[in-house]
CSV table of C-alpha atoms and ligand atoms in Angstrom, one decimal:
chain,number,residue,atom,x,y,z
A,1,MET,CA,40.6,-27.4,1.8
A,2,PRO,CA,42.7,-27.8,-1.5
A,3,GLY,CA,40.6,-29.7,-3.8
A,4,MET,CA,37.7,-30.5,-1.6
A,5,LYS,CA,37.6,-34.2,-2.4
A,6,ASN,CA,35.2,-35.6,0.0
A,7,VAL,CA,32.8,-34.8,2.7
A,8,ASP,CA,35.2,-35.2,5.4
A,9,SER,CA,37.0,-32.0,4.2
A,10,LEU,CA,33.8,-30.0,5.0
A,11,ALA,CA,34.1,-27.7,8.1
A,12,ILE,CA,30.5,-28.9,9.3
A,13,PHE,CA,32.4,-32.3,10.2
A,14,GLY,CA,35.3,-30.6,11.8
A,15,SER,CA,37.7,-29.7,9.1
A,16,PRO,CA,39.0,-25.9,8.9
A,17,PRO,CA,36.5,-23.4,7.3
A,18,ALA,CA,37.4,-22.9,3.6
A,19,PHE,CA,37.7,-19.2,4.4
A,20,SER,CA,39.5,-17.6,7.3
A,21,GLU,CA,37.4,-14.4,7.2
A,22,LYS,CA,33.6,-14.5,6.7
A,23,LEU,CA,32.3,-13.6,3.2
A,24,HIS,CA,29.0,-11.6,3.4
A,25,VAL,CA,26.2,-11.4,0.7
A,26,GLY,CA,26.8,-7.7,0.4
A,27,ARG,CA,29.5,-5.4,1.8
A,28,PRO,CA,29.4,-1.8,0.9
A,29,ASN,CA,30.9,-0.3,-2.2
A,30,ILE,CA,33.0,2.8,-1.6
A,31,GLY,CA,34.3,4.4,-4.8
A,32,ASN,CA,36.8,6.9,-4.8
A,33,ARG,CA,37.8,7.5,-1.3
A,34,GLU,CA,39.7,10.7,-2.1
A,35,ARG,CA,36.8,12.2,-4.1
A,36,PHE,CA,34.4,11.3,-1.0
A,37,LEU,CA,37.0,12.9,1.5
A,38,GLU,CA,37.2,16.1,-0.8
A,39,ARG,CA,33.5,16.4,-0.9
A,40,ILE,CA,33.4,16.1,2.9
A,41,ASN,CA,36.1,18.8,3.4
A,42,ASP,CA,34.0,21.0,1.0
A,43,MET,CA,30.8,20.4,2.9
A,44,LEU,CA,32.7,21.3,6.0
A,45,ASP,CA,34.1,24.5,4.7
A,46,ARG,CA,30.4,25.4,3.3
A,47,ARG,CA,28.9,24.4,6.6
A,48,TRP,CA,25.8,22.9,5.1
A,49,PHE,CA,25.0,19.5,6.2
A,50,THR,CA,21.3,19.0,5.3
A,51,ASN,CA,18.2,20.7,4.1
A,52,ASN,CA,18.3,20.4,0.5
A,53,GLY,CA,22.1,21.1,0.1
A,54,VAL,CA,24.0,21.3,-3.2
A,55,TYR,CA,25.0,17.7,-3.0
A,56,VAL,CA,21.5,16.4,-2.4
A,57,GLN,CA,20.4,18.5,-5.4
A,58,GLU,CA,23.1,17.4,-7.6
A,59,LEU,CA,22.4,13.7,-6.7
A,60,GLU,CA,18.8,14.1,-7.6
A,61,GLN,CA,19.6,15.8,-11.0
A,62,ARG,CA,21.8,13.1,-11.6
A,63,ILE,CA,19.7,10.1,-10.9
A,64,ALA,CA,16.8,11.7,-12.8
A,65,LYS,CA,18.8,12.3,-15.7
A,66,MET,CA,20.1,8.7,-15.6
A,67,MET,CA,16.8,7.2,-15.4
A,68,GLY,CA,15.2,9.7,-18.0
A,69,ILE,CA,12.6,10.8,-15.5
A,70,LYS,CA,11.2,14.2,-14.3
A,71,HIS,CA,11.8,13.9,-10.6
A,72,CYS,CA,14.0,12.3,-8.2
A,73,ILE,CA,13.4,13.1,-4.5
A,74,VAL,CA,16.2,11.4,-2.4
A,75,MET,CA,15.2,10.7,1.4
A,76,CYS,CA,16.9,9.5,4.5
A,77,ASN,CA,16.2,5.6,3.6
A,78,GLY,CA,14.0,3.8,1.3
A,79,THR,CA,11.5,2.7,3.9
A,80,VAL,CA,10.5,6.3,4.8
A,81,ALA,CA,10.4,7.1,1.1
A,82,LEU,CA,7.9,4.3,0.6
A,83,GLU,CA,5.9,5.5,3.6
A,84,ILE,CA,5.9,9.2,2.1
A,85,VAL,CA,4.8,8.1,-1.2
A,86,ILE,CA,2.1,5.9,0.0
A,87,ARG,CA,0.7,8.8,1.9
A,88,ALA,CA,1.3,11.4,-0.8
A,89,LEU,CA,-0.6,9.0,-3.3
A,90,GLY,CA,-3.5,8.9,-0.9
A,91,LEU,CA,-3.6,5.1,-0.5
A,92,ARG,CA,-6.0,3.7,2.1
A,93,GLY,CA,-7.9,0.7,3.0
A,94,GLU,CA,-6.1,-2.4,1.2
A,95,VAL,CA,-3.0,-2.5,-1.1
A,96,ILE,CA,-1.9,-5.4,-2.7
A,97,ILE,CA,1.8,-6.7,-2.5
A,98,PRO,CA,3.9,-9.9,-2.7
A,99,SER,CA,4.9,-11.5,0.5
A,100,MET,CA,8.2,-12.6,-0.6
A,101,THR,CA,10.0,-9.2,0.0
A,102,PHE,CA,11.8,-7.5,2.6
A,103,ILE,CA,9.5,-6.6,5.7
A,104,ALA,CA,9.7,-2.8,5.0
A,105,THR,CA,7.4,-3.1,1.8
A,106,ALA,CA,4.4,-4.4,4.2
A,107,HIS,CA,5.4,-2.4,7.3
A,108,ALA,CA,5.4,1.1,5.2
A,109,LEU,CA,1.7,0.2,4.7
A,110,GLN,CA,0.6,-1.0,8.0
A,111,TRP,CA,2.6,1.8,9.9
A,112,GLN,CA,-0.2,4.0,8.4
A,113,GLU,CA,-3.1,1.6,9.1
A,114,ILE,CA,-3.3,0.5,5.5
A,115,THR,CA,-3.7,-3.4,5.3
A,116,PRO,CA,-1.0,-5.1,3.0
A,117,VAL,CA,-2.8,-7.8,1.2
A,118,PHE,CA,-0.2,-10.5,-0.1
A,119,CYS,CA,-0.7,-11.9,-3.3
A,120,ASP,CA,1.5,-15.0,-4.7
A,121,ILE,CA,4.4,-14.8,-6.9
A,122,ASP,CA,5.2,-16.3,-10.2
A,123,PRO,CA,7.8,-18.9,-9.3
A,124,LYS,CA,9.7,-18.4,-12.6
A,125,THR,CA,10.4,-14.7,-11.8
A,126,TYR,CA,9.6,-14.4,-8.0
A,127,ASN,CA,7.6,-11.4,-8.8
A,128,LEU,CA,3.8,-10.7,-8.3
A,129,ASP,CA,1.9,-13.2,-10.5
A,130,PRO,CA,-0.4,-10.8,-12.6
A,131,LYS,CA,-2.9,-13.9,-13.1
A,132,ARG,CA,-3.4,-14.0,-9.2
A,133,ILE,CA,-3.8,-10.0,-8.6
A,134,GLU,CA,-7.3,-9.8,-9.6
A,135,LYS,CA,-8.6,-12.3,-7.2
A,136,MET,CA,-7.1,-10.4,-4.3
A,137,ILE,CA,-9.0,-7.1,-5.2
A,138,THR,CA,-11.9,-6.2,-2.7
A,139,PRO,CA,-13.8,-2.7,-2.8
A,140,ARG,CA,-11.1,-1.6,-0.1
A,141,THR,CA,-8.3,-2.0,-2.6
A,142,THR,CA,-6.7,1.2,-3.4
A,143,GLY,CA,-3.4,0.3,-5.0
A,144,ILE,CA,-0.7,-2.3,-6.0
A,145,ILE,CA,2.9,-2.3,-4.9
A,146,GLY,CA,5.1,-4.4,-7.2
A,147,VAL,CA,8.7,-5.3,-6.0
A,148,HIS,CA,11.2,-6.0,-8.7
A,149,LEU,CA,12.8,-8.5,-6.6
A,150,PHE,CA,16.6,-9.1,-6.9
A,151,GLY,CA,16.9,-6.4,-9.5
A,152,ARG,CA,14.5,-8.5,-12.1
A,153,PRO,CA,11.6,-6.3,-13.3
A,154,CYS,CA,7.7,-7.0,-12.7
A,155,ASP,CA,5.5,-7.7,-15.6
A,156,THR,CA,4.8,-3.8,-15.8
A,157,GLU,CA,2.5,-4.3,-18.8
A,158,ALA,CA,0.1,-6.7,-17.2
A,159,LEU,CA,0.3,-4.7,-13.7
A,160,THR,CA,-0.3,-1.3,-15.6
A,161,GLU,CA,-3.4,-3.0,-17.4
A,162,ILE,CA,-4.8,-4.3,-14.1
A,163,ALA,CA,-4.1,-1.1,-12.3
A,164,LYS,CA,-5.8,0.9,-14.9
A,165,ARG,CA,-9.0,-1.3,-15.3
A,166,HIS,CA,-9.6,-1.3,-11.4
A,167,ASN,CA,-8.7,2.4,-11.1
A,168,LEU,CA,-5.7,1.5,-8.9
A,169,ARG,CA,-2.5,3.3,-8.1
A,170,LEU,CA,0.8,1.4,-9.0
A,171,LEU,CA,4.0,1.8,-7.1
A,172,TYR,CA,7.0,-0.1,-7.4
A,173,ASP,CA,9.2,-1.1,-4.5
A,174,ALA,CA,12.6,-0.9,-6.7
A,175,ALA,CA,15.1,-1.2,-3.7
A,176,HIS,CA,17.0,-3.8,-5.6
A,177,ALA,CA,16.6,-2.5,-9.0
A,178,PHE,CA,18.9,0.6,-9.4
A,179,GLY,CA,20.5,0.7,-12.7
A,180,CYS,CA,18.4,-1.9,-14.0
A,181,SER,CA,16.0,-1.7,-17.1
A,182,TYR,CA,13.2,-3.4,-18.7
A,183,LYS,CA,12.5,-3.5,-22.4
A,184,GLY,CA,15.2,-0.8,-22.8
A,185,ARG,CA,13.5,1.6,-20.4
A,186,MET,CA,15.2,2.2,-17.0
A,187,ILE,CA,13.4,1.0,-13.7
A,188,GLY,CA,12.1,4.2,-12.2
A,189,SER,CA,10.0,5.1,-15.1
A,190,PHE,CA,7.3,2.7,-14.5
A,191,GLY,CA,4.0,3.2,-12.6
A,192,ASP,CA,2.8,6.3,-10.7
A,193,ALA,CA,6.4,6.3,-8.9
A,194,GLU,CA,9.3,3.9,-7.9
A,195,MET,CA,11.1,3.6,-4.8
A,196,PHE,CA,14.9,3.0,-4.5
A,197,SER,CA,16.8,2.0,-1.4
A,198,PHE,CA,20.5,3.2,-1.0
A,199,HIS,CA,21.2,1.1,2.1
A,200,ALA,CA,25.0,0.4,2.7
A,201,THR,CA,24.1,-3.3,1.6
A,202,LYS,CA,22.9,-2.3,-1.8
A,203,PHE,CA,25.5,-1.9,-4.5
A,204,PHE,CA,24.9,1.7,-4.6
A,205,ASN,CA,24.7,3.1,-1.2
A,206,THR,CA,24.4,6.6,0.7
A,207,PHE,CA,25.1,4.7,4.1
A,208,GLU,CA,21.4,5.1,4.6
A,209,GLY,CA,19.3,6.4,1.8
A,210,GLY,CA,16.4,6.0,-0.6
A,211,ALA,CA,14.6,7.9,-3.3
A,212,ILE,CA,11.3,8.4,-5.0
A,213,VAL,CA,11.2,8.8,-8.8
A,214,THR,CA,8.3,10.0,-10.7
A,215,ASN,CA,7.2,11.8,-13.7
A,216,ASP,CA,4.1,13.6,-11.9
A,217,ASP,CA,4.7,17.0,-11.1
A,218,ASN,CA,2.1,17.1,-8.3
A,219,LEU,CA,3.1,14.1,-6.7
A,220,ALA,CA,6.7,15.1,-6.7
A,221,ALA,CA,5.8,18.6,-5.1
A,222,LYS,CA,3.7,16.9,-2.6
A,223,ILE,CA,6.6,14.5,-1.6
A,224,ARG,CA,8.9,17.5,-1.2
A,225,LEU,CA,6.5,19.1,1.2
A,226,MET,CA,6.1,16.0,3.0
A,227,LYS,CA,9.6,15.0,3.5
A,228,ASN,CA,10.3,18.4,5.1
A,229,PHE,CA,7.7,18.6,7.7
A,230,GLY,CA,5.3,20.2,5.2
A,231,PHE,CA,7.2,23.4,4.9
A,232,ALA,CA,6.4,25.6,1.9
A,233,GLY,CA,8.8,28.3,2.9
A,234,TYR,CA,10.0,29.9,6.1
A,235,ASP,CA,7.5,29.9,8.9
A,236,ASN,CA,4.9,28.5,6.5
A,237,VAL,CA,3.5,24.7,6.9
A,238,ILE,CA,0.9,23.9,4.4
A,239,TYR,CA,0.7,20.1,5.1
A,240,ILE,CA,1.4,17.3,7.4
A,241,GLY,CA,4.8,16.2,6.9
A,242,THR,CA,7.9,14.3,8.6
A,243,ASN,CA,11.6,14.4,8.3
A,244,GLY,CA,12.6,12.4,5.4
A,245,LYS,CA,15.6,14.4,4.5
A,246,MET,CA,18.9,13.2,3.3
A,247,SER,CA,22.0,14.7,4.8
A,248,GLU,CA,24.8,16.1,2.6
A,249,ILE,CA,27.2,13.5,3.7
A,250,SER,CA,24.9,10.9,2.3
A,251,ALA,CA,24.5,12.7,-0.9
A,252,ALA,CA,28.3,13.1,-1.1
A,253,MET,CA,28.6,9.3,-0.8
A,254,GLY,CA,25.9,8.9,-3.6
A,255,LEU,CA,27.8,11.1,-6.0
A,256,THR,CA,31.0,9.4,-5.4
A,257,GLY,CA,29.2,5.9,-5.9
A,258,LEU,CA,27.7,7.3,-9.0
A,259,GLU,CA,31.1,8.0,-10.6
A,260,SER,CA,32.1,4.4,-10.0
A,261,LEU,CA,28.6,2.8,-10.7
A,262,ASP,CA,29.8,1.1,-14.1
A,263,GLU,CA,32.7,-0.4,-12.3
A,264,PHE,CA,30.4,-1.7,-9.3
A,265,ILE,CA,28.4,-3.2,-12.0
A,266,SER,CA,31.0,-4.6,-13.9
A,267,ILE,CA,32.5,-6.5,-11.0
A,268,ASN,CA,29.1,-8.0,-10.1
A,269,HIS,CA,28.7,-8.9,-13.8
A,270,ARG,CA,31.8,-10.7,-13.6
A,271,ASN,CA,31.0,-12.5,-10.4
A,272,TYR,CA,27.6,-13.3,-12.0
A,273,ARG,CA,29.3,-14.9,-14.9
A,274,GLU,CA,31.7,-16.9,-12.8
A,275,TYR,CA,28.9,-18.3,-10.5
A,276,LYS,CA,26.8,-18.9,-13.7
A,277,ARG,CA,29.5,-21.1,-15.2
A,278,GLU,CA,30.3,-23.1,-12.3
A,279,LEU,CA,26.6,-23.6,-11.0
A,280,GLU,CA,24.3,-23.8,-14.2
A,281,GLY,CA,23.2,-27.2,-15.2
A,282,ILE,CA,23.9,-28.7,-11.9
A,283,THR,CA,20.9,-31.0,-11.1
A,284,GLY,CA,19.0,-30.2,-8.1
A,285,VAL,CA,20.1,-26.6,-7.9
A,286,GLN,CA,18.9,-23.9,-10.0
A,287,PHE,CA,20.8,-20.6,-10.7
A,288,MET,CA,18.8,-17.4,-11.0
A,289,THR,CA,19.5,-15.6,-14.5
A,290,TYR,CA,19.2,-12.2,-15.4
A,291,ASP,CA,18.4,-11.1,-19.0
A,292,GLU,CA,22.0,-10.0,-20.0
A,293,THR,CA,20.3,-7.9,-22.9
A,294,GLU,CA,19.0,-5.5,-20.4
A,295,ASN,CA,20.9,-3.2,-17.9
A,296,SER,CA,21.0,-5.2,-14.7
A,297,ASN,CA,23.2,-4.4,-11.7
A,298,TYR,CA,23.6,-8.3,-10.9
A,299,GLN,CA,23.5,-7.5,-7.4
A,300,TYR,CA,22.1,-10.8,-6.0
A,301,ILE,CA,23.4,-14.1,-6.9
A,302,ILE,CA,20.4,-16.7,-6.2
A,303,LEU,CA,20.4,-20.2,-6.0
A,304,GLU,CA,17.1,-22.4,-5.5
A,305,VAL,CA,17.6,-25.7,-4.0
A,306,ASP,CA,15.5,-28.7,-4.8
A,307,GLU,CA,15.6,-31.0,-1.5
A,308,GLN,CA,13.8,-34.0,-3.4
A,309,THR,CA,16.8,-34.3,-5.8
A,310,ILE,CA,19.9,-33.5,-3.8
A,311,GLY,CA,18.7,-34.8,-0.4
A,312,ILE,CA,19.6,-32.1,1.8
A,313,SER,CA,17.5,-29.0,2.3
A,314,ARG,CA,18.3,-25.4,1.6
A,315,ASP,CA,18.5,-24.8,5.4
A,316,GLN,CA,21.1,-27.3,5.7
A,317,LEU,CA,23.1,-26.2,2.7
A,318,VAL,CA,23.0,-22.7,4.3
A,319,GLN,CA,24.5,-24.2,7.5
A,320,ILE,CA,26.9,-26.0,5.8
A,321,LEU,CA,28.1,-22.9,3.9
A,322,HIS,CA,28.1,-20.9,7.2
A,323,ALA,CA,30.5,-23.4,8.7
A,324,GLU,CA,32.8,-22.6,5.8
A,325,ASN,CA,32.4,-18.8,6.7
A,326,ILE,CA,30.3,-18.5,3.5
A,327,LEU,CA,27.4,-16.4,5.0
A,328,ALA,CA,24.5,-17.3,2.4
A,329,ARG,CA,21.3,-15.6,3.3
A,330,ARG,CA,17.7,-17.0,3.1
A,331,TYR,CA,16.3,-14.1,1.4
A,332,PHE,CA,13.1,-13.5,2.0
A,333,TYR,CA,12.3,-16.3,4.4
A,334,PRO,CA,9.7,-17.0,5.8
A,335,GLY,CA,7.7,-14.3,3.9
A,336,CYS,CA,6.1,-11.4,5.5
A,337,HIS,CA,2.8,-13.3,6.0
A,338,LYS,CA,4.8,-15.4,8.7
A,339,MET,CA,5.9,-12.6,10.7
A,340,GLU,CA,4.0,-10.2,12.9
A,341,PRO,CA,1.8,-8.5,13.0
A,342,TYR,CA,0.7,-10.1,9.7
A,343,LEU,CA,0.9,-13.7,10.9
A,344,SER,CA,-1.9,-12.8,13.7
A,345,HIS,CA,-3.9,-10.7,11.4
A,346,PHE,CA,-4.0,-13.4,8.6
A,347,PRO,CA,-3.2,-16.5,10.1
A,348,HIS,CA,-4.4,-18.5,7.1
A,349,ALA,CA,-2.7,-16.4,4.5
A,350,GLY,CA,-0.4,-19.3,3.3
A,351,LEU,CA,-3.3,-20.9,1.8
A,352,VAL,CA,-3.6,-18.4,-1.1
A,353,LEU,CA,0.2,-18.3,-1.2
A,354,PRO,CA,1.5,-21.9,-2.2
A,355,GLU,CA,4.4,-20.6,-4.4
A,356,THR,CA,5.6,-18.0,-2.1
A,357,GLU,CA,5.7,-20.8,0.6
A,358,ARG,CA,7.3,-23.3,-1.8
A,359,ILE,CA,10.0,-20.7,-3.1
A,360,VAL,CA,11.0,-19.3,0.3
A,361,LYS,CA,12.1,-22.4,1.5
A,362,ARG,CA,14.2,-23.2,-1.5
A,363,VAL,CA,16.1,-19.9,-2.1
A,364,LEU,CA,19.4,-18.6,-0.8
A,365,ALA,CA,21.6,-15.6,-1.8
A,366,LEU,CA,25.3,-16.1,-2.2
A,367,PRO,CA,28.4,-13.5,-1.5
A,368,THR,CA,29.2,-11.2,-4.3
A,369,GLY,CA,30.3,-7.6,-4.8
A,370,THR,CA,33.6,-6.2,-4.6
A,371,ALA,CA,34.6,-8.3,-1.7
A,372,VAL,CA,34.4,-11.4,-3.7
A,373,GLY,CA,36.6,-12.7,-6.8
A,374,PRO,CA,36.9,-15.4,-9.1
A,375,GLU,CA,39.0,-17.5,-6.7
A,376,GLU,CA,36.5,-17.1,-4.1
A,377,ILE,CA,33.7,-18.0,-6.2
A,378,THR,CA,35.5,-21.3,-7.5
A,379,LYS,CA,36.0,-22.3,-3.8
A,380,ILE,CA,32.3,-21.6,-2.9
A,381,CYS,CA,31.1,-23.5,-5.9
A,382,GLN,CA,33.6,-26.4,-5.5
A,383,ILE,CA,31.8,-26.7,-2.0
A,384,ILE,CA,28.4,-26.4,-3.3
A,385,ARG,CA,29.0,-29.1,-6.0
A,386,LEU,CA,30.7,-31.4,-3.3
A,387,VAL,CA,27.4,-31.0,-1.2
A,388,VAL,CA,25.0,-31.5,-4.3
A,389,GLU,CA,26.7,-34.6,-5.3
A,390,ASN,CA,27.0,-36.2,-1.9
A,391,GLY,CA,23.6,-34.7,-0.4
A,392,HIS,CA,22.1,-38.1,1.0
A,393,GLN,CA,25.3,-39.2,2.5
A,394,ILE,CA,25.8,-35.6,4.3
A,395,ARG,CA,22.0,-35.7,5.3
A,396,GLU,CA,22.7,-39.2,7.1
A,397,ARG,CA,25.9,-37.8,8.7
A,398,LEU,CA,24.2,-34.7,9.9
A,399,ALA,CA,21.3,-36.8,11.4
A,400,ARG,CA,23.8,-39.1,13.1
A,401,ASN,CA,25.8,-36.1,14.5
A,402,LYS,CA,22.8,-34.7,16.2
A,403,PRO,CA,23.3,-34.4,19.9
B,1,PLP,C1,12.6,-4.9,-1.2
B,1,PLP,C2,13.1,-3.8,0.0
B,1,PLP,N1,12.2,-2.9,0.3
B,1,PLP,C3,12.6,-2.1,1.2
B,1,PLP,C4,13.6,-2.0,1.6
B,1,PLP,C5,14.1,-0.8,2.6
B,1,PLP,O1,14.9,0.0,2.4
B,1,PLP,P1,15.8,0.9,3.5
B,1,PLP,O2,16.5,-0.2,4.3
B,1,PLP,O3,16.7,1.9,2.6
B,1,PLP,O4,14.9,1.4,4.4
B,1,PLP,C6,14.6,-2.9,1.4
B,1,PLP,C7,16.1,-3.0,1.9
B,1,PLP,O5,16.5,-2.6,2.7
B,1,PLP,C8,14.2,-3.8,0.4
B,1,PLP,O6,15.1,-4.8,0.1
């Protein structure tokens, strides 16, 4: 591997892989292990494992404070948090969402028999294109869910204006945007409410977990009831609810992670800068940038591949990287509208999603986080450059090597 001078040194053509161990897009951040174990011991001593324990309360207060928001309600995962807030807001009929998102955004609606209506994205931001939203509104539309994809904020001004004009509720799936800001305001404070995911693959995790944050007192009270079976006190259920509670062990992980949040972000930021230095300006691939004047978590390193220019497709590049044990991911291919049950419900949805269909075939995510450092990044980028510079030759060889 040293040097990676020619295409013969690629693992896909029989050379040993560049990395002996697999490099993943996101390995969990742990924070201070001793602090975490102390908290677990303390929790065991107290014998309070769930049901609004002290760690859950502390985590909620700290997140609300960090975002400058009145209410944070932590839950068992982001999907259930989304389902609950959708129900608490009274959404029904149709809700407009992007198709280029994790399937949970769509499922959280369909699970409650609400139809997700897929709207196209702005290819520059990968987020909902406000210009196209109004065309998707029908008399059945009750809301919009914007997704701050890869942690880059939606055009919240335009979305707010559209939601107001059409009397729609506005929610955000901020699963990727914990710790990010837009025009100096923390993500979490936009729309009627915002949802976060603290899944193990997110840079801030509680093993499994999620939260709803909102400034709406009534909405927060309703969500608190709903996530606890509708209990308003001992033996008193006043609402239909489910079990969305976060356990104390998850909250302990969250509190420990929060103490190291700046460190997690600065590692991601360092990796982002390394990747940017190596990859920006290479003809045929476009490196996704963050606005460095805002708070960002730099959690996703995204590359857009132009097959016409480099000669090989995004999928071929992913295949080449996987052979090197670089487990690049095709986030979020092929788009929700191409997956069931949405594909059967709307077989022609792609006709109104030209940008989504184009972008999901071009984008890939590269490994980052605490498991990756400058040395690995230099190696990864060397391979990408070699592939880009020799795309046409590699394509021919791959075609010849086909069984
Ligand atoms: C955009 C998006 N929405 C929703 C979710 C669901 O969150 P969770 O896995 O915590 O249920 C995820 C990721 O997992 C996501 O990436």
